[in-house]
Amino acid sequence: EMQKKQNNIESEVAELLRLEADAILNVPLSNPYKKALFLIHGVNKRGGRVFVTGVGKAGDVGRKVVSTFNSTGIISSFLSPLDAAHGDLGALSARDLLFVISNSGKTTEIINLITLARRVHKSISIICLTGNPLSPIAKTADLDLSTGCPEEICPLGLTPTTSVIAMLAITDVLTVLSMRERGFSAEEYYLRHHSGYLGSKAKQIARKRKI
């Protein structure tokens, strides 16, 4: 009986993992990745910053994106929509880029932030990462990166699960493509991430390449 239950659990886990993997494989290859890189690298070249924003789980994804971008040479900060409305919008300049994350593409706080940002800097570039290309946020942004709108594996169809996996995959793809295009080296990575296991590994790679 115990073995039967274990087999059932393993079967259920395998199915859930397959659905999450499918969500990644169904991310649109037609997304404007090249154009997104052009905007991001343009910010780097003119000494600007990528401001990433999102609410809830999308905000959690945004904070991870900021951490990854910074360690790979893309200067970034997280901008809370709530704090932006209470003065933090002042950190945004015309040379920066706004990278907004919203699965529904209808998040009120994000819509308000875009309105405020363009009131201050009319020409600021905006990249949107969403599961709804027809949404108000997607239509307002300069570029829309679509997750392909995967169904959540949550039994209620509500808890952000597969949508988050797809978002993380897209931002990882952007990061890797950017590193390749810029020729980002282990030495550069080590300068930004010199502590811990990864710092030690980056240092070893950098030393080997100098030999």
PDB file of C-alpha atoms in Angstrom:
ATOM      1  CA  GLU A   1       0.000   0.000   0.000  1.00  0.00           C
ATOM      2  CA  MET A   2       2.828   2.399   0.888  1.00  0.00           C
ATOM      3  CA  GLN A   3       4.632   1.572  -2.356  1.00  0.00           C
ATOM      4  CA  LYS A   4       1.431   2.181  -4.302  1.00  0.00           C
ATOM      5  CA  LYS A   5       1.058   5.632  -2.732  1.00  0.00           C
ATOM      6  CA  GLN A   6       4.708   6.425  -3.502  1.00  0.00           C
ATOM      7  CA  ASN A   7       4.204   5.407  -7.133  1.00  0.00           C
ATOM      8  CA  ASN A   8       1.124   7.602  -7.356  1.00  0.00           C
ATOM      9  CA  ILE A   9       3.006  10.588  -5.948  1.00  0.00           C
ATOM     10  CA  GLU A  10       5.900  10.059  -8.359  1.00  0.00           C
ATOM     11  CA  SER A  11       3.482   9.854 -11.264  1.00  0.00           C
ATOM     12  CA  GLU A  12       1.765  13.071 -10.172  1.00  0.00           C
ATOM     13  CA  VAL A  13       5.090  14.880  -9.698  1.00  0.00           C
ATOM     14  CA  ALA A  14       6.272  13.737 -13.125  1.00  0.00           C
ATOM     15  CA  GLU A  15       3.105  15.137 -14.722  1.00  0.00           C
ATOM     16  CA  LEU A  16       3.440  18.493 -12.942  1.00  0.00           C
ATOM     17  CA  LEU A  17       7.078  18.802 -13.969  1.00  0.00           C
ATOM     18  CA  ARG A  18       6.147  17.941 -17.549  1.00  0.00           C
ATOM     19  CA  LEU A  19       3.551  20.724 -17.576  1.00  0.00           C
ATOM     20  CA  GLU A  20       6.110  23.220 -16.252  1.00  0.00           C
ATOM     21  CA  ALA A  21       8.654  22.085 -18.841  1.00  0.00           C
ATOM     22  CA  ASP A  22       6.020  22.435 -21.564  1.00  0.00           C
ATOM     23  CA  ALA A  23       5.396  26.018 -20.437  1.00  0.00           C
ATOM     24  CA  ILE A  24       9.053  26.846 -21.103  1.00  0.00           C
ATOM     25  CA  LEU A  25       9.104  25.037 -24.448  1.00  0.00           C
ATOM     26  CA  ASN A  26       5.991  26.926 -25.553  1.00  0.00           C
ATOM     27  CA  VAL A  27       7.469  30.383 -24.906  1.00  0.00           C
ATOM     28  CA  PRO A  28       7.171  32.172 -28.294  1.00  0.00           C
ATOM     29  CA  LEU A  29      10.403  32.071 -30.288  1.00  0.00           C
ATOM     30  CA  SER A  30       9.045  35.076 -32.206  1.00  0.00           C
ATOM     31  CA  ASN A  31       9.386  37.382 -29.192  1.00  0.00           C
ATOM     32  CA  PRO A  32      11.424  40.529 -30.042  1.00  0.00           C
ATOM     33  CA  TYR A  33      14.521  39.359 -28.151  1.00  0.00           C
ATOM     34  CA  LYS A  34      16.940  41.152 -30.466  1.00  0.00           C
ATOM     35  CA  LYS A  35      15.092  44.454 -30.126  1.00  0.00           C
ATOM     36  CA  ALA A  36      14.943  44.032 -26.345  1.00  0.00           C
ATOM     37  CA  LEU A  37      18.716  43.504 -26.236  1.00  0.00           C
ATOM     38  CA  PHE A  38      19.212  46.587 -28.403  1.00  0.00           C
ATOM     39  CA  LEU A  39      17.254  48.713 -25.899  1.00  0.00           C
ATOM     40  CA  ILE A  40      18.985  47.191 -22.870  1.00  0.00           C
ATOM     41  CA  HIS A  41      22.472  47.598 -24.336  1.00  0.00           C
ATOM     42  CA  GLY A  42      21.616  51.147 -25.376  1.00  0.00           C
ATOM     43  CA  VAL A  43      20.906  51.945 -21.739  1.00  0.00           C
ATOM     44  CA  ASN A  44      24.273  50.488 -20.747  1.00  0.00           C
ATOM     45  CA  LYS A  45      26.140  52.525 -23.357  1.00  0.00           C
ATOM     46  CA  ARG A  46      24.623  55.845 -22.305  1.00  0.00           C
ATOM     47  CA  GLY A  47      25.198  55.229 -18.600  1.00  0.00           C
ATOM     48  CA  GLY A  48      21.566  54.558 -17.768  1.00  0.00           C
ATOM     49  CA  ARG A  49      19.897  51.911 -15.679  1.00  0.00           C
ATOM     50  CA  VAL A  50      17.269  49.225 -16.243  1.00  0.00           C
ATOM     51  CA  PHE A  51      14.468  49.740 -13.735  1.00  0.00           C
ATOM     52  CA  VAL A  52      12.514  46.511 -13.274  1.00  0.00           C
ATOM     53  CA  THR A  53       9.062  46.611 -11.726  1.00  0.00           C
ATOM     54  CA  GLY A  54       6.267  44.227 -10.834  1.00  0.00           C
ATOM     55  CA  VAL A  55       3.705  43.456  -8.141  1.00  0.00           C
ATOM     56  CA  GLY A  56       3.334  40.250  -6.123  1.00  0.00           C
ATOM     57  CA  LYS A  57       4.963  37.185  -7.694  1.00  0.00           C
ATOM     58  CA  ALA A  58       5.842  39.272 -10.768  1.00  0.00           C
ATOM     59  CA  GLY A  59       7.702  41.562  -8.393  1.00  0.00           C
ATOM     60  CA  ASP A  60       9.591  38.563  -6.997  1.00  0.00           C
ATOM     61  CA  VAL A  61      10.592  37.653 -10.551  1.00  0.00           C
ATOM     62  CA  GLY A  62      11.659  41.276 -11.061  1.00  0.00           C
ATOM     63  CA  ARG A  63      13.947  41.226  -8.030  1.00  0.00           C
ATOM     64  CA  LYS A  64      15.613  38.056  -9.329  1.00  0.00           C
ATOM     65  CA  VAL A  65      16.064  39.691 -12.742  1.00  0.00           C
ATOM     66  CA  VAL A  66      17.725  42.725 -11.141  1.00  0.00           C
ATOM     67  CA  SER A  67      20.118  40.501  -9.192  1.00  0.00           C
ATOM     68  CA  THR A  68      21.063  38.507 -12.314  1.00  0.00           C
ATOM     69  CA  PHE A  69      21.397  41.584 -14.519  1.00  0.00           C
ATOM     70  CA  ASN A  70      23.669  43.354 -12.034  1.00  0.00           C
ATOM     71  CA  SER A  71      25.985  40.359 -11.679  1.00  0.00           C
ATOM     72  CA  THR A  72      26.321  40.132 -15.468  1.00  0.00           C
ATOM     73  CA  GLY A  73      27.068  43.780 -16.170  1.00  0.00           C
ATOM     74  CA  ILE A  74      23.609  45.245 -16.802  1.00  0.00           C
ATOM     75  CA  ILE A  75      23.137  47.990 -14.217  1.00  0.00           C
ATOM     76  CA  SER A  76      19.653  47.540 -12.772  1.00  0.00           C
ATOM     77  CA  SER A  77      17.399  48.465  -9.871  1.00  0.00           C
ATOM     78  CA  PHE A  78      13.996  47.302  -8.678  1.00  0.00           C
ATOM     79  CA  LEU A  79      11.349  50.026  -8.642  1.00  0.00           C
ATOM     80  CA  SER A  80       8.323  49.363  -6.453  1.00  0.00           C
ATOM     81  CA  PRO A  81       5.166  50.820  -8.057  1.00  0.00           C
ATOM     82  CA  LEU A  82       3.921  51.848  -4.609  1.00  0.00           C
ATOM     83  CA  ASP A  83       7.152  53.586  -3.644  1.00  0.00           C
ATOM     84  CA  ALA A  84       7.381  55.177  -7.115  1.00  0.00           C
ATOM     85  CA  ALA A  85       4.068  56.918  -6.477  1.00  0.00           C
ATOM     86  CA  HIS A  86       5.508  58.243  -3.215  1.00  0.00           C
ATOM     87  CA  GLY A  87       8.660  59.834  -4.574  1.00  0.00           C
ATOM     88  CA  ASP A  88      10.909  57.023  -5.807  1.00  0.00           C
ATOM     89  CA  LEU A  89       9.920  57.863  -9.376  1.00  0.00           C
ATOM     90  CA  GLY A  90      12.521  60.602  -9.013  1.00  0.00           C
ATOM     91  CA  ALA A  91      15.224  57.943  -9.459  1.00  0.00           C
ATOM     92  CA  LEU A  92      14.104  57.455 -13.071  1.00  0.00           C
ATOM     93  CA  SER A  93      15.828  59.480 -15.781  1.00  0.00           C
ATOM     94  CA  ALA A  94      15.305  59.879 -19.525  1.00  0.00           C
ATOM     95  CA  ARG A  95      18.347  57.695 -20.268  1.00  0.00           C
ATOM     96  CA  ASP A  96      16.902  54.743 -18.322  1.00  0.00           C
ATOM     97  CA  LEU A  97      14.685  51.827 -19.370  1.00  0.00           C
ATOM     98  CA  LEU A  98      11.562  50.557 -17.643  1.00  0.00           C
ATOM     99  CA  PHE A  99      11.151  46.766 -17.689  1.00  0.00           C
ATOM    100  CA  VAL A 100       7.641  45.958 -16.455  1.00  0.00           C
ATOM    101  CA  ILE A 101       6.436  42.484 -15.501  1.00  0.00           C
ATOM    102  CA  SER A 102       2.728  41.637 -15.295  1.00  0.00           C
ATOM    103  CA  ASN A 103       1.208  38.272 -16.195  1.00  0.00           C
ATOM    104  CA  SER A 104      -2.280  39.705 -16.722  1.00  0.00           C
ATOM    105  CA  GLY A 105      -1.007  42.872 -18.372  1.00  0.00           C
ATOM    106  CA  LYS A 106      -3.736  44.689 -16.445  1.00  0.00           C
ATOM    107  CA  THR A 107      -2.075  45.361 -13.091  1.00  0.00           C
ATOM    108  CA  THR A 108      -3.422  48.721 -11.948  1.00  0.00           C
ATOM    109  CA  GLU A 109      -0.252  49.714 -10.073  1.00  0.00           C
ATOM    110  CA  ILE A 110       1.881  49.072 -13.171  1.00  0.00           C
ATOM    111  CA  ILE A 111      -0.480  51.004 -15.453  1.00  0.00           C
ATOM    112  CA  ASN A 112      -0.314  53.945 -13.038  1.00  0.00           C
ATOM    113  CA  LEU A 113       3.493  53.713 -12.901  1.00  0.00           C
ATOM    114  CA  ILE A 114       3.780  53.793 -16.705  1.00  0.00           C
ATOM    115  CA  THR A 115       1.495  56.842 -16.817  1.00  0.00           C
ATOM    116  CA  LEU A 116       3.581  58.634 -14.189  1.00  0.00           C
ATOM    117  CA  ALA A 117       6.892  57.663 -15.812  1.00  0.00           C
ATOM    118  CA  ARG A 118       5.839  58.967 -19.225  1.00  0.00           C
ATOM    119  CA  ARG A 119       4.505  62.131 -17.666  1.00  0.00           C
ATOM    120  CA  VAL A 120       8.024  62.874 -16.425  1.00  0.00           C
ATOM    121  CA  HIS A 121       9.970  61.346 -19.351  1.00  0.00           C
ATOM    122  CA  LYS A 122       7.788  61.177 -22.469  1.00  0.00           C
ATOM    123  CA  SER A 123      10.296  59.223 -24.550  1.00  0.00           C
ATOM    124  CA  ILE A 124      11.378  56.644 -21.958  1.00  0.00           C
ATOM    125  CA  SER A 125      11.574  53.127 -23.422  1.00  0.00           C
ATOM    126  CA  ILE A 126       9.399  50.419 -21.883  1.00  0.00           C
ATOM    127  CA  ILE A 127       9.720  46.643 -22.250  1.00  0.00           C
ATOM    128  CA  CYS A 128       6.806  44.548 -21.060  1.00  0.00           C
ATOM    129  CA  LEU A 129       6.905  40.869 -20.005  1.00  0.00           C
ATOM    130  CA  THR A 130       3.368  39.494 -19.913  1.00  0.00           C
ATOM    131  CA  GLY A 131       1.075  36.554 -20.546  1.00  0.00           C
ATOM    132  CA  ASN A 132      -1.427  38.757 -22.374  1.00  0.00           C
ATOM    133  CA  PRO A 133      -0.120  40.466 -25.554  1.00  0.00           C
ATOM    134  CA  LEU A 134      -3.498  42.166 -26.066  1.00  0.00           C
ATOM    135  CA  SER A 135      -3.505  43.764 -22.611  1.00  0.00           C
ATOM    136  CA  PRO A 136      -3.340  47.508 -21.872  1.00  0.00           C
ATOM    137  CA  ILE A 137       0.247  47.244 -20.574  1.00  0.00           C
ATOM    138  CA  ALA A 138       1.434  45.298 -23.624  1.00  0.00           C
ATOM    139  CA  LYS A 139      -0.140  47.827 -25.973  1.00  0.00           C
ATOM    140  CA  THR A 140       1.426  50.745 -24.101  1.00  0.00           C
ATOM    141  CA  ALA A 141       4.959  49.299 -24.026  1.00  0.00           C
ATOM    142  CA  ASP A 142       7.484  49.721 -26.832  1.00  0.00           C
ATOM    143  CA  LEU A 143       8.160  45.972 -26.821  1.00  0.00           C
ATOM    144  CA  ASP A 144       6.147  43.031 -25.539  1.00  0.00           C
ATOM    145  CA  LEU A 145       7.780  39.759 -24.509  1.00  0.00           C
ATOM    146  CA  SER A 146       5.061  37.110 -24.254  1.00  0.00           C
ATOM    147  CA  THR A 147       5.186  34.048 -22.000  1.00  0.00           C
ATOM    148  CA  GLY A 148       2.796  32.211 -24.301  1.00  0.00           C
ATOM    149  CA  CYS A 149       0.151  32.368 -21.553  1.00  0.00           C
ATOM    150  CA  PRO A 150       0.608  28.872 -20.057  1.00  0.00           C
ATOM    151  CA  GLU A 151      -2.126  27.511 -17.795  1.00  0.00           C
ATOM    152  CA  GLU A 152      -1.166  27.477 -14.127  1.00  0.00           C
ATOM    153  CA  ILE A 153      -0.618  23.992 -12.672  1.00  0.00           C
ATOM    154  CA  CYS A 154      -2.340  25.170  -9.495  1.00  0.00           C
ATOM    155  CA  PRO A 155      -5.562  23.093  -9.138  1.00  0.00           C
ATOM    156  CA  LEU A 156      -7.473  26.357  -8.796  1.00  0.00           C
ATOM    157  CA  GLY A 157      -5.820  27.827 -11.869  1.00  0.00           C
ATOM    158  CA  LEU A 158      -4.943  30.869  -9.765  1.00  0.00           C
ATOM    159  CA  THR A 159      -1.578  30.533  -7.992  1.00  0.00           C
ATOM    160  CA  PRO A 160       1.271  31.856 -10.183  1.00  0.00           C
ATOM    161  CA  THR A 161       3.267  28.728 -11.048  1.00  0.00           C
ATOM    162  CA  THR A 162       3.872  27.936 -14.716  1.00  0.00           C
ATOM    163  CA  SER A 163       3.543  31.627 -15.593  1.00  0.00           C
ATOM    164  CA  VAL A 164       6.420  32.422 -13.231  1.00  0.00           C
ATOM    165  CA  ILE A 165       8.559  29.606 -14.680  1.00  0.00           C
ATOM    166  CA  ALA A 166       8.018  31.024 -18.194  1.00  0.00           C
ATOM    167  CA  MET A 167       8.911  34.545 -17.039  1.00  0.00           C
ATOM    168  CA  LEU A 168      12.128  33.347 -15.423  1.00  0.00           C
ATOM    169  CA  ALA A 169      13.049  31.378 -18.539  1.00  0.00           C
ATOM    170  CA  ILE A 170      12.573  34.425 -20.787  1.00  0.00           C
ATOM    171  CA  THR A 171      14.686  36.675 -18.574  1.00  0.00           C
ATOM    172  CA  ASP A 172      17.387  33.995 -18.331  1.00  0.00           C
ATOM    173  CA  VAL A 173      17.420  33.772 -22.136  1.00  0.00           C
ATOM    174  CA  LEU A 174      17.793  37.564 -22.353  1.00  0.00           C
ATOM    175  CA  THR A 175      20.657  37.487 -19.855  1.00  0.00           C
ATOM    176  CA  VAL A 176      22.567  34.734 -21.683  1.00  0.00           C
ATOM    177  CA  LEU A 177      22.036  36.334 -25.107  1.00  0.00           C
ATOM    178  CA  SER A 178      23.265  39.631 -23.701  1.00  0.00           C
ATOM    179  CA  MET A 179      26.374  38.063 -22.167  1.00  0.00           C
ATOM    180  CA  ARG A 180      27.206  36.406 -25.490  1.00  0.00           C
ATOM    181  CA  GLU A 181      26.669  39.568 -27.499  1.00  0.00           C
ATOM    182  CA  ARG A 182      28.808  41.658 -25.139  1.00  0.00           C
ATOM    183  CA  GLY A 183      31.474  38.978 -24.728  1.00  0.00           C
ATOM    184  CA  PHE A 184      31.026  39.173 -20.953  1.00  0.00           C
ATOM    185  CA  SER A 185      33.986  37.403 -19.333  1.00  0.00           C
ATOM    186  CA  ALA A 186      34.644  35.406 -16.160  1.00  0.00           C
ATOM    187  CA  GLU A 187      36.968  38.241 -15.074  1.00  0.00           C
ATOM    188  CA  GLU A 188      34.115  40.740 -15.330  1.00  0.00           C
ATOM    189  CA  TYR A 189      31.784  38.388 -13.479  1.00  0.00           C
ATOM    190  CA  TYR A 190      34.353  37.948 -10.705  1.00  0.00           C
ATOM    191  CA  LEU A 191      34.643  41.720 -10.242  1.00  0.00           C
ATOM    192  CA  ARG A 192      30.917  41.852  -9.482  1.00  0.00           C
ATOM    193  CA  HIS A 193      30.551  38.522  -7.688  1.00  0.00           C
ATOM    194  CA  HIS A 194      33.822  37.823  -5.869  1.00  0.00           C
ATOM    195  CA  SER A 195      32.487  36.045  -2.772  1.00  0.00           C
ATOM    196  CA  GLY A 196      31.034  32.614  -2.152  1.00  0.00           C
ATOM    197  CA  TYR A 197      31.141  29.517  -4.329  1.00  0.00           C
ATOM    198  CA  LEU A 198      30.357  31.347  -7.574  1.00  0.00           C
ATOM    199  CA  GLY A 199      32.988  33.987  -6.882  1.00  0.00           C
ATOM    200  CA  SER A 200      35.587  31.285  -6.283  1.00  0.00           C
ATOM    201  CA  LYS A 201      34.568  29.422  -9.436  1.00  0.00           C
ATOM    202  CA  ALA A 202      34.673  32.610 -11.533  1.00  0.00           C
ATOM    203  CA  LYS A 203      38.172  33.357 -10.197  1.00  0.00           C
ATOM    204  CA  GLN A 204      39.363  29.857 -11.157  1.00  0.00           C
ATOM    205  CA  ILE A 205      37.937  30.200 -14.681  1.00  0.00           C
ATOM    206  CA  ALA A 206      39.519  33.644 -15.082  1.00  0.00           C
ATOM    207  CA  ARG A 207      42.951  32.317 -13.966  1.00  0.00           C
ATOM    208  CA  LYS A 208      42.782  29.352 -16.363  1.00  0.00           C
ATOM    209  CA  ARG A 209      42.027  31.618 -19.296  1.00  0.00           C
ATOM    210  CA  LYS A 210      45.048  33.787 -18.490  1.00  0.00           C
ATOM    211  CA  ILE A 211      47.420  30.789 -18.540  1.00  0.00           C
TER     212      ILE A 211
END
